[in-house]
Every structure is written in C-alpha cells, then in structure tokens.
Coordinates of C-alpha atoms in Angstrom, one line a residue:
X674 CA 89.1 96.1 123.4
X675 CA 89.4 98.2 126.5
X676 CA 86.2 99.7 128.0
X677 CA 87.2 103.1 126.6
X678 CA 87.7 101.7 123.2
X679 CA 84.3 100.1 123.2
X680 CA 82.7 103.5 124.2
X681 CA 84.7 105.3 121.5
X682 CA 83.6 102.7 118.9
X683 CA 80.0 103.0 120.0
X684 CA 80.2 106.7 119.6
X685 CA 81.7 106.7 116.1
X686 CA 79.5 103.8 114.9
X687 CA 76.5 105.6 116.2
X688 CA 77.4 108.7 114.2
X689 CA 78.1 106.6 111.0
X690 CA 74.8 104.8 111.3
X691 CA 72.9 108.1 111.8
X692 CA 74.6 109.6 108.7
X693 CA 73.8 106.5 106.6
X694 CA 70.1 106.6 107.7
X695 CA 70.1 110.3 106.9
X696 CA 71.1 109.5 103.3
X697 CA 68.0 107.4 102.6
X698 CA 65.3 108.4 105.1
X699 CA 63.7 111.1 102.9
X700 CA 63.1 108.9 99.9
X701 CA 59.7 107.5 101.1
X702 CA 58.7 110.9 102.5
X703 CA 59.2 112.9 99.2
X704 CA 55.5 112.7 98.0
X705 CA 54.3 114.1 101.3
X706 CA 56.9 116.8 101.3
X707 CA 56.0 117.9 97.8
X708 CA 52.3 118.0 98.7
X709 CA 53.0 120.0 101.9
X710 CA 55.3 122.6 100.4
X711 CA 54.0 122.7 96.8
X712 CA 57.2 121.2 95.3
X713 CA 57.0 119.9 91.7
X714 CA 58.7 116.7 90.6
X715 CA 61.8 118.8 89.6
X716 CA 61.8 120.4 93.1
X717 CA 61.7 117.1 94.8
X718 CA 64.7 116.0 92.7
X719 CA 66.6 119.0 94.1
X720 CA 66.1 117.7 97.6
X721 CA 68.3 114.8 96.8
X722 CA 70.7 116.9 94.8
X723 CA 71.0 119.5 97.6
X724 CA 72.3 116.8 99.8
X725 CA 74.5 115.0 97.2
X726 CA 76.4 118.0 95.9
X727 CA 78.1 119.1 99.2
X728 CA 78.3 115.6 100.5
X729 CA 80.4 114.5 97.5
X730 CA 82.0 117.9 96.6
X731 CA 83.6 118.7 99.9
X732 CA 84.4 115.4 101.5
X733 CA 88.0 115.1 100.2
X734 CA 88.8 118.7 101.3
X735 CA 87.2 118.2 104.7
X736 CA 89.0 114.9 105.2
X737 CA 92.4 116.5 104.6
X738 CA 91.5 119.6 106.7
X739 CA 90.8 117.1 109.6
X740 CA 94.4 115.9 109.2
X741 CA 95.7 119.4 109.5
X742 CA 93.4 121.1 112.0
X743 CA 92.0 118.3 114.1
X744 CA 89.7 115.4 113.6
X745 CA 87.7 115.8 116.8
X746 CA 87.0 119.4 115.9
X747 CA 85.8 118.4 112.4
X748 CA 83.7 115.6 113.8
X749 CA 82.0 117.8 116.3
X750 CA 81.5 120.6 113.7
X751 CA 79.8 118.0 111.5
X752 CA 77.4 116.9 114.3
X753 CA 76.6 120.5 115.1
X754 CA 75.8 121.3 111.5
X755 CA 73.7 118.1 111.1
X756 CA 71.6 119.2 114.1
X757 CA 71.2 122.7 112.7
X758 CA 70.4 121.4 109.2
X759 CA 67.9 118.8 110.6
X760 CA 66.0 121.4 112.6
X761 CA 66.0 123.8 109.7
X762 CA 64.5 121.1 107.4
X763 CA 62.0 119.8 110.0
X764 CA 60.7 123.2 110.9
X765 CA 60.8 124.7 107.4
X766 CA 57.7 126.6 106.1
X767 CA 58.9 126.9 102.6
X768 CA 61.0 125.4 99.9
X769 CA 64.1 127.6 100.4
X770 CA 64.4 126.8 104.1
X771 CA 63.9 123.0 103.5
X772 CA 66.6 123.0 100.7
X773 CA 68.9 125.0 103.0
X774 CA 68.5 122.4 105.7
X775 CA 69.3 119.6 103.2
X776 CA 72.4 121.4 102.0
X777 CA 73.6 121.7 105.6
X778 CA 73.0 118.0 106.1
X779 CA 75.1 117.3 103.1
X780 CA 77.9 119.5 104.4
X781 CA 77.6 117.8 107.8
X782 CA 78.1 114.4 106.1
X783 CA 81.2 115.7 104.3
X784 CA 82.6 117.0 107.6
X785 CA 81.7 114.1 109.9
X786 CA 82.0 111.0 107.9
X787 CA 85.7 111.1 106.9
X788 CA 86.6 112.5 110.4
X789 CA 84.7 109.7 112.1
X790 CA 86.3 107.1 109.9
X791 CA 89.9 108.5 110.5
X792 CA 89.1 108.7 114.2
X793 CA 88.2 105.0 114.1
X794 CA 91.3 104.0 112.1
X795 CA 93.7 106.0 114.4
X796 CA 91.9 104.8 117.6
X797 CA 92.6 101.1 116.8
X798 CA 96.1 99.8 115.8
X799 CA 96.4 98.2 112.3
X800 CA 95.5 94.5 112.7
X801 CA 92.6 92.5 114.2
X802 CA 91.1 95.3 116.3
X803 CA 91.0 97.7 113.4
X804 CA 89.6 95.1 111.0
X805 CA 86.9 94.3 113.7
X806 CA 86.0 97.9 114.1
X807 CA 85.8 98.4 110.3
X808 CA 83.7 95.3 110.0
X809 CA 81.2 96.7 112.4
X810 CA 81.3 100.0 110.6
X811 CA 80.5 98.4 107.2
X812 CA 77.7 96.4 108.6
X813 CA 76.1 99.4 110.3
X814 CA 76.6 101.5 107.2
X815 CA 74.7 99.0 105.1
X816 CA 72.1 98.5 107.8
X817 CA 71.6 102.4 108.0
X818 CA 70.9 102.7 104.3
X819 CA 68.3 99.9 104.5
X820 CA 66.9 101.1 107.8
X821 CA 66.5 104.7 106.4
X822 CA 63.8 103.6 104.0
X823 CA 61.9 101.8 106.8
X824 CA 62.3 104.6 109.3
X825 CA 61.2 107.1 106.7
X826 CA 58.0 105.1 106.0
X827 CA 57.1 104.6 109.6
X828 CA 57.8 108.2 110.6
X829 CA 55.9 109.7 107.7
X830 CA 52.9 107.4 108.1
X831 CA 52.8 107.5 111.9
X832 CA 53.8 111.1 112.6
X833 CA 54.8 113.5 109.8
X834 CA 57.4 113.9 107.1
X835 CA 59.0 116.5 109.3
X836 CA 60.3 113.8 111.7
X837 CA 62.4 112.4 108.9
X838 CA 64.5 115.5 109.5
X839 CA 63.9 116.1 113.2
X840 CA 64.8 112.6 114.3
X841 CA 68.5 113.4 113.7
X842 CA 68.6 116.4 116.1
X843 CA 68.4 114.7 119.5
X844 CA 70.7 111.9 118.4
X845 CA 73.3 114.4 117.1
X846 CA 73.0 116.3 120.4
X847 CA 73.7 113.2 122.5
X848 CA 76.8 112.4 120.3
X849 CA 77.9 116.0 120.5
X850 CA 77.9 115.9 124.3
X851 CA 79.7 112.5 124.4
X852 CA 82.4 113.4 121.8
X853 CA 84.7 115.6 124.0
X854 CA 84.4 113.2 126.9
X855 CA 85.4 110.1 124.9
X856 CA 87.6 111.3 122.1
X857 CA 91.1 112.4 122.7
X858 CA 91.8 116.1 122.2
X859 CA 93.4 117.1 118.9
X860 CA 97.1 117.4 119.0
X861 CA 98.6 120.9 118.5
X862 CA 100.3 121.0 115.1
X863 CA 102.9 123.3 113.7
X864 CA 101.5 126.1 111.6
X865 CA 100.4 124.7 108.2
X866 CA 99.1 126.4 105.1
X867 CA 96.1 125.0 103.2
X868 CA 96.6 124.3 99.6
X869 CA 94.1 126.8 98.3
X870 CA 94.5 126.1 94.5
X871 CA 94.2 122.4 95.2
X872 CA 91.1 122.9 97.4
X873 CA 89.4 125.1 94.8
X874 CA 90.1 122.7 91.8
X875 CA 89.2 119.5 93.5
X876 CA 86.0 120.9 95.2
X877 CA 84.9 122.7 92.0
X878 CA 85.6 119.6 89.9
X879 CA 83.7 117.3 92.2
X880 CA 80.8 119.7 92.5
X881 CA 80.6 120.1 88.7
X882 CA 80.9 116.4 88.0
X883 CA 78.3 115.4 90.6
X884 CA 75.9 118.2 89.4
X885 CA 76.4 117.1 85.7
X886 CA 75.6 113.5 86.4
X887 CA 72.6 114.3 88.6
X888 CA 71.3 116.7 86.0
X889 CA 71.7 114.1 83.3
X890 CA 69.9 111.5 85.4
X891 CA 66.9 113.9 85.7
X892 CA 66.6 115.4 82.2
X893 CA 68.6 113.1 80.0
X894 CA 72.2 112.4 78.9
X895 CA 71.9 114.7 75.9
X896 CA 71.2 117.8 78.0
X897 CA 73.9 120.4 77.1
X898 CA 74.1 121.8 80.6
X899 CA 74.8 118.4 82.1
X900 CA 77.4 117.6 79.4
X901 CA 79.2 121.0 80.0
X902 CA 79.1 120.4 83.8
X903 CA 80.6 116.9 83.4
X904 CA 83.3 118.2 81.0
X905 CA 84.2 121.1 83.4
X906 CA 84.4 118.6 86.3
X907 CA 86.8 116.4 84.4
X908 CA 88.9 119.3 83.3
X909 CA 89.1 120.7 86.9
X910 CA 90.0 117.4 88.4
X911 CA 92.8 117.0 85.8
X912 CA 94.0 120.5 86.7
X913 CA 93.9 119.4 90.4
X914 CA 96.3 116.6 89.6
X915 CA 98.6 119.0 88.0
X916 CA 98.4 121.5 90.8
X917 CA 99.2 118.8 93.4
X918 CA 102.4 117.7 91.6
X919 CA 103.7 121.3 92.0
X920 CA 102.3 122.4 95.4
X921 CA 104.8 122.8 98.2
X922 CA 102.2 121.6 100.8
X923 CA 99.7 119.7 98.6
X924 CA 96.1 119.0 99.7
X925 CA 96.5 115.4 98.6
X926 CA 99.9 113.9 98.6
X927 CA 100.7 112.3 95.2
X928 CA 102.6 109.7 97.2
X929 CA 99.3 108.6 98.7
X930 CA 97.2 109.0 95.6
X931 CA 99.6 106.9 93.5
X932 CA 99.7 104.0 95.9
X933 CA 98.4 100.8 94.3
X934 CA 96.3 100.0 97.4
X935 CA 94.7 103.4 97.4
X936 CA 94.0 103.5 93.7
X937 CA 92.7 100.0 93.2
X938 CA 91.1 99.9 96.6
X939 CA 89.0 103.0 95.9
X940 CA 88.1 101.6 92.4
X941 CA 86.9 98.5 94.2
X942 CA 85.0 100.5 96.8
X943 CA 83.4 102.7 94.1
X944 CA 82.2 99.6 92.3
X945 CA 80.9 98.0 95.5
X946 CA 78.8 101.0 96.3
X947 CA 77.7 102.1 92.8
X948 CA 76.6 98.8 91.5
X949 CA 74.7 97.6 94.6
X950 CA 73.0 101.0 95.1
X951 CA 71.8 100.8 91.5
X952 CA 70.6 97.2 92.1
X953 CA 68.6 98.2 95.1
X954 CA 67.0 101.0 93.0
X955 CA 66.1 98.5 90.3
X956 CA 64.7 95.9 92.7
X957 CA 62.6 98.7 94.4
X958 CA 61.1 99.5 91.0
X959 CA 60.6 95.8 90.4
X960 CA 58.8 95.1 93.7
X961 CA 56.5 98.0 93.4
X962 CA 55.9 98.6 89.7
X963 CA 56.0 95.0 88.5
X964 CA 54.9 92.9 91.5
X965 CA 52.7 95.6 93.0
X966 CA 54.0 95.6 96.5
X967 CA 53.6 98.7 98.7
X968 CA 56.5 101.0 99.7
X969 CA 56.3 99.7 103.3
X970 CA 56.4 96.1 102.3
X971 CA 59.4 96.9 99.9
X972 CA 61.2 98.5 102.9
X973 CA 60.6 95.4 105.0
X974 CA 61.9 93.1 102.2
X975 CA 65.2 94.9 102.2
X976 CA 65.3 94.5 106.0
X977 CA 65.8 90.8 105.6
X978 CA 69.2 90.9 103.7
X979 CA 70.2 93.4 106.4
X980 CA 70.8 90.3 108.6
X981 CA 73.4 88.8 106.3
X982 CA 74.9 92.3 106.1
X983 CA 75.4 92.2 109.8
X984 CA 76.9 88.7 109.6
X985 CA 79.4 89.9 107.0
X986 CA 80.4 92.7 109.4
X987 CA 81.3 90.2 112.0
X988 CA 82.7 87.4 109.8
X989 CA 84.4 89.6 107.2
X990 CA 87.2 90.9 109.4
X991 CA 88.1 87.3 110.3
X992 CA 88.2 86.3 106.7
X993 CA 90.4 89.3 105.9
X994 CA 92.8 88.3 108.7
X995 CA 93.2 84.9 107.1
X996 CA 93.3 85.5 103.4
X997 CA 94.2 89.3 103.2
X998 CA 92.2 92.4 102.3
X999 CA 93.1 92.4 98.6
X1000 CA 91.8 88.9 98.0
X1001 CA 88.8 89.7 100.1
X1002 CA 88.0 92.7 98.0
X1003 CA 88.0 90.5 94.9
X1004 CA 85.9 87.9 96.6
X1005 CA 83.3 90.4 97.9
X1006 CA 82.9 91.9 94.4
X1007 CA 82.6 88.5 92.9
X1008 CA 79.9 87.4 95.2
X1009 CA 78.0 90.6 94.6
X1010 CA 78.3 90.0 90.8
X1011 CA 77.2 86.4 90.9
X1012 CA 74.1 87.2 93.1
X1013 CA 73.1 89.9 90.7
X1014 CA 73.6 87.7 87.8
X1015 CA 70.8 85.4 89.1
X1016 CA 68.4 88.4 89.0
X1017 CA 68.3 88.0 85.2
X1018 CA 65.7 85.3 85.9
X1019 CA 63.2 87.9 87.4
X1020 CA 59.7 87.5 86.1
X1021 CA 56.1 88.6 86.8
X1022 CA 55.1 85.8 89.2
X1023 CA 54.9 87.4 92.7
X1024 CA 55.9 84.3 94.7
X1025 CA 58.8 83.3 92.6
X1026 CA 59.9 87.0 92.2
X1027 CA 59.8 87.8 95.9
X1028 CA 61.7 84.6 96.8
X1029 CA 64.4 85.3 94.2
X1030 CA 64.8 88.9 95.4
X1031 CA 65.1 87.7 99.1
X1032 CA 67.7 85.0 98.4
X1033 CA 69.9 86.9 95.9
X1034 CA 69.8 90.1 98.1
X1035 CA 70.8 88.1 101.2
X1036 CA 73.8 86.7 99.3
X1037 CA 74.6 90.0 97.5
X1038 CA 74.4 92.1 100.8
X1039 CA 76.9 89.7 102.4
X1040 CA 79.3 90.2 99.5
X1041 CA 78.5 93.9 99.5
X1042 CA 79.5 94.5 103.2
X1043 CA 82.4 92.0 103.0
X1044 CA 83.7 94.1 100.0
X1045 CA 83.1 97.4 101.9
X1046 CA 85.3 96.2 104.9
X1047 CA 88.0 94.9 102.5
X1048 CA 88.0 98.1 100.5
X1049 CA 88.3 100.3 103.6
X1050 CA 91.2 98.1 105.0
X1051 CA 92.9 98.1 101.6
X1052 CA 92.7 101.8 101.0
X1053 CA 93.7 102.9 104.6
X1054 CA 96.4 100.4 105.6
X1055 CA 100.0 101.2 105.7
X1056 CA 99.6 104.9 106.0
X1057 CA 100.7 107.1 109.0
X1058 CA 98.2 108.6 111.2
X1059 CA 98.7 112.1 109.8
X1060 CA 97.5 110.9 106.4
X1061 CA 94.5 108.9 107.6
X1062 CA 92.1 111.9 107.1
X1063 CA 93.2 112.0 103.4
X1064 CA 92.8 108.3 103.0
X1065 CA 89.4 108.2 104.7
X1066 CA 88.4 111.3 102.7
X1067 CA 89.2 109.4 99.5
X1068 CA 87.2 106.4 100.7
X1069 CA 84.2 108.6 101.6
X1070 CA 84.5 110.5 98.3
X1071 CA 84.4 107.2 96.4
X1072 CA 81.3 106.2 98.4
X1073 CA 79.5 109.4 97.8
X1074 CA 80.2 109.7 94.1
X1075 CA 79.2 106.1 93.7
X1076 CA 75.9 106.8 95.3
X1077 CA 75.4 109.7 92.9
X1078 CA 76.6 108.0 89.7
X1079 CA 75.3 104.4 90.2
X1080 CA 71.5 105.1 90.0
X1081 CA 71.6 107.6 87.1
X1082 CA 73.9 105.5 84.9
X1083 CA 72.3 102.1 85.4
X1084 CA 68.8 103.8 85.4
X1085 CA 69.6 105.3 82.0
X1086 CA 70.5 101.9 80.6
X1087 CA 67.1 100.5 81.8
X1088 CA 65.3 103.6 80.4
X1089 CA 67.0 103.2 77.1
X1090 CA 65.2 99.8 76.6
X1091 CA 62.0 100.7 78.4
X1092 CA 61.3 104.2 77.1
X1093 CA 58.2 105.7 78.6
X1094 CA 56.3 102.4 78.9
X1095 CA 55.0 101.3 82.2
X1096 CA 54.0 97.8 81.1
X1097 CA 55.5 95.0 83.2
X1098 CA 57.0 93.2 80.3
X1099 CA 58.8 96.4 79.1
X1100 CA 60.0 97.3 82.6
X1101 CA 61.4 93.7 82.9
X1102 CA 63.2 94.0 79.6
X1103 CA 64.9 97.3 80.6
X1104 CA 65.8 95.9 84.0
X1105 CA 67.4 92.8 82.6
X1106 CA 69.6 94.9 80.3
X1107 CA 70.6 97.1 83.3
X1108 CA 71.3 94.1 85.5
X1109 CA 73.5 92.7 82.7
X1110 CA 75.5 95.9 82.4
X1111 CA 75.8 96.1 86.2
X1112 CA 77.2 92.5 86.4
X1113 CA 79.5 93.1 83.4
X1114 CA 81.0 96.3 85.0
X1115 CA 81.5 94.5 88.3
X1116 CA 83.2 91.5 86.7
X1117 CA 85.5 93.9 84.7
X1118 CA 86.6 95.6 87.9
X1119 CA 87.1 92.1 89.6
X1120 CA 89.5 91.1 86.7
X1121 CA 91.4 94.4 86.8
X1122 CA 91.9 94.3 90.6
X1123 CA 92.8 90.6 90.6
X1124 CA 95.4 91.3 87.9
X1125 CA 96.9 94.5 89.0
X1126 CA 96.5 94.4 92.8
X1127 CA 96.9 90.7 93.7
X1128 CA 99.8 90.2 91.3
X1129 CA 101.6 93.4 92.6
X1130 CA 104.0 93.3 95.5
X1131 CA 102.3 94.3 98.7
X1132 CA 104.2 97.2 100.2
X1133 CA 102.5 96.8 103.6
X1134 CA 101.0 93.9 105.4
X1135 CA 97.3 93.9 106.1
X1136 CA 97.6 92.4 109.5

C-alpha cells in the first residue's frame, strides 16, 4: 500500500471500530443509566431499540444514497451526527434527551457504516489489497464489539455512565477533520432522481420488521403488536421488490439483488453475525448467572478470543486468495458451527466451564471473522464502483438485522425450556437447547451455500 492508502485505511478502520464499540458499549452501563434517570426495565430496553431501529431501517437507503450523492459527504454527515448524538446522550438530563441521542447514534451508524465500507472497497482495487483491507476491517469490527463491553465497564465504574456516550465525541471530531484531507472529493454526477416509492417501502418494511422482532423479544412472541409489525414489515418488503421491478431508476437494482454472490453471500453474512451474536449473549448469561463471574470478568473473558479474531483478520485474506471467497465463507461458518457444538458440554464446574468457553470462543471467533471477511468479499466483488454503496448497504443491513434478530430468536428458544426459573440446572437446559438450534441453523446455511454457490458458475473472479 502507498502511504496515502495506509492513511485512508487507518481513517476508515478507525471509524468502523468506533461504530462497532458504540453498538455494545452501553450494555454494561444500563443499570446505572436506569438509576440516574429513573428508567424502568422497559425504558432500558428502549435504549437498545432506539439505536437498532434507525441503524437497521435506514442503512440500505443511505448506502444507495451514498452512490448517488457522494460517499464522502455521507461518511462525514454520519460522523457529525454521531458526535451530536453522543453529546446529547452524555449531557442528557432526562429520558427524552437520552433516547434522542441514541436515535441519532443509530442514524449515524446507518449513514457512516455503508459509506465507510464502500469508500474502502473503492479505494483499493479488487484483489489482494482489497482482501487485506477487508480482513483488517473484519478483525477490528469483531474487536470493537468485544471491546465495547470492556470499555463500558471501565468507564462506568471509573468515571460515569455518561462517558459511554461522550467518549465518541472527540474521536468523531478527529475523524471529521481528517476525512476531507485524506478522502478524495466526491465526483459530480449527472442529475439523478431518488426512487421515493422504493425508499419508503424498504425503509418502512425494515423499521416495522426490526420493531416487531424487538418487541417480541421483550414481551413475547405471542404479542399481537409484534406480530402485526412483523407481518407489515414482510408485506412492505415484498411490495418493495415489486416496486423495484417497475421503477425507471430503482433504489436497488434487481440485477444486483438477484446475483448469486449477493444473495447467498448476504445469507452467509447474516448467519455469521446472528448466530455468533446470540452465542455471545448465551455465554454471557452462562458466565454470570451459572458460574457466578462478575460483569467485568466476563468482559475480560471475551477479550481473549479477540486475539484469534485479530489473527483471522490477517490470515483470512491470504486463505481467501488461495481457495476463494465462496469456499472460505463455507469454511468460516463450519468452524463457527463446530466450535459452538462443543458448548453442549457446558456444566456447573467453574474451572471446566471457563476453560471450555475460552477454547471454543477462541476457535469460534477465528471462524467468525474469517466468515465476515469472506462474506464481504463475496457480496461486493465483481460490481462496478457506482454500485458499491448498494452492495455495502446490503452487507451492513444484513449485519444490523442479524444483530437485532439473533438474540431475541435464540433467547426465546432458551426461555421456552427455562421458563422463569433461575436455577443453574434449568438455565443450562435452556441454553443447551438454544445452542443446538444455533448450530443446526448454521449447518443448514452451510449446506445451502455449499450446494447453490460453490456448484454455481462464478461470474466474476475473487482475485
């Protein structure tokens, strides 16, 4: 890489790491926030929902808008919005201001994440350099999610819960100053019209679907409001597909949406994120509620597999260069499934349980990041630069929806067996059932991708 490419990569990876940290940094601080602002358990759940709704609902729209109106503009707008939202949350004196700040952070993620990823894919030519950049991106993303919990615990315990918001502001300001210096100016494009019906249906559909699943995770899957929202989301997304086939200037080109690499790649990416996010949730419950470890120790435990995640970010691109992105996606998912399968042996002995968690998580995180890199390469390769915003918007959307669906769905499976019991034996019984479902779903996707993607003719090379 040239010196300028290294600086551009540092800028974009710094932004992606910060956005990943922002996703998880509040989790440990929630009890303190509730006590300070008088939020009930339901109110605390809305802190997560206020972020997830805009982050997942607007990402595809903003990814395509970046293609049409400028990626650097969208990236900088996202950083500015993140800084404002972080200040609003950190300085809030009431529930409304805090939730407003969290909504702005979610919108900032929807703006900046696909723009940063498309800037990365267009800044490096398809091949070894792009794979290396995407490998580092995947490693830092996984590290950011793990580091968020640790940072949240340290900041909350050492300073105040407000710093879980405020810490973003100075970092975003530095990146905002560096962006116009390092990133090439957006090219002037001929006048284009935004596909308004497509934008309304896809955004409304995603918002409704994410809200319905989140509501079901909070109050139960028989809740009529949740079921109506999920049904409306599915209907609007189906209508979006119909609108796009007839639009003169579609928001999402059906030529891109129907590519095998895009469709199967995003299914693989969704599974990678959803199933491993759910597994981290289950292991967090296991370490604290079954083995009795503190939140800080639990955060440190997940820091150890972060090392293998970093190794995967370096080694993964080289493996992809040798065996291809499609095969690598299958292998990454398979490694993740096998490591999770071993967790069926979890028990109540602290030493054995902790060792098993550390070993399987180290292996699983390697497969997780390897799968992330392979998924991103698969779903964005072979597309022209003017469609990279759409492609990265789709990958970001898969990621955000996976985060939203993974925990409620797998958590509901565990709860179906556990019920309201807090006994260690009952918790373990529910967790084993949930782990089994997690592994079964991952294996199913591995088989489907292996059959339909590996056997299909590859339209474009991966290197």
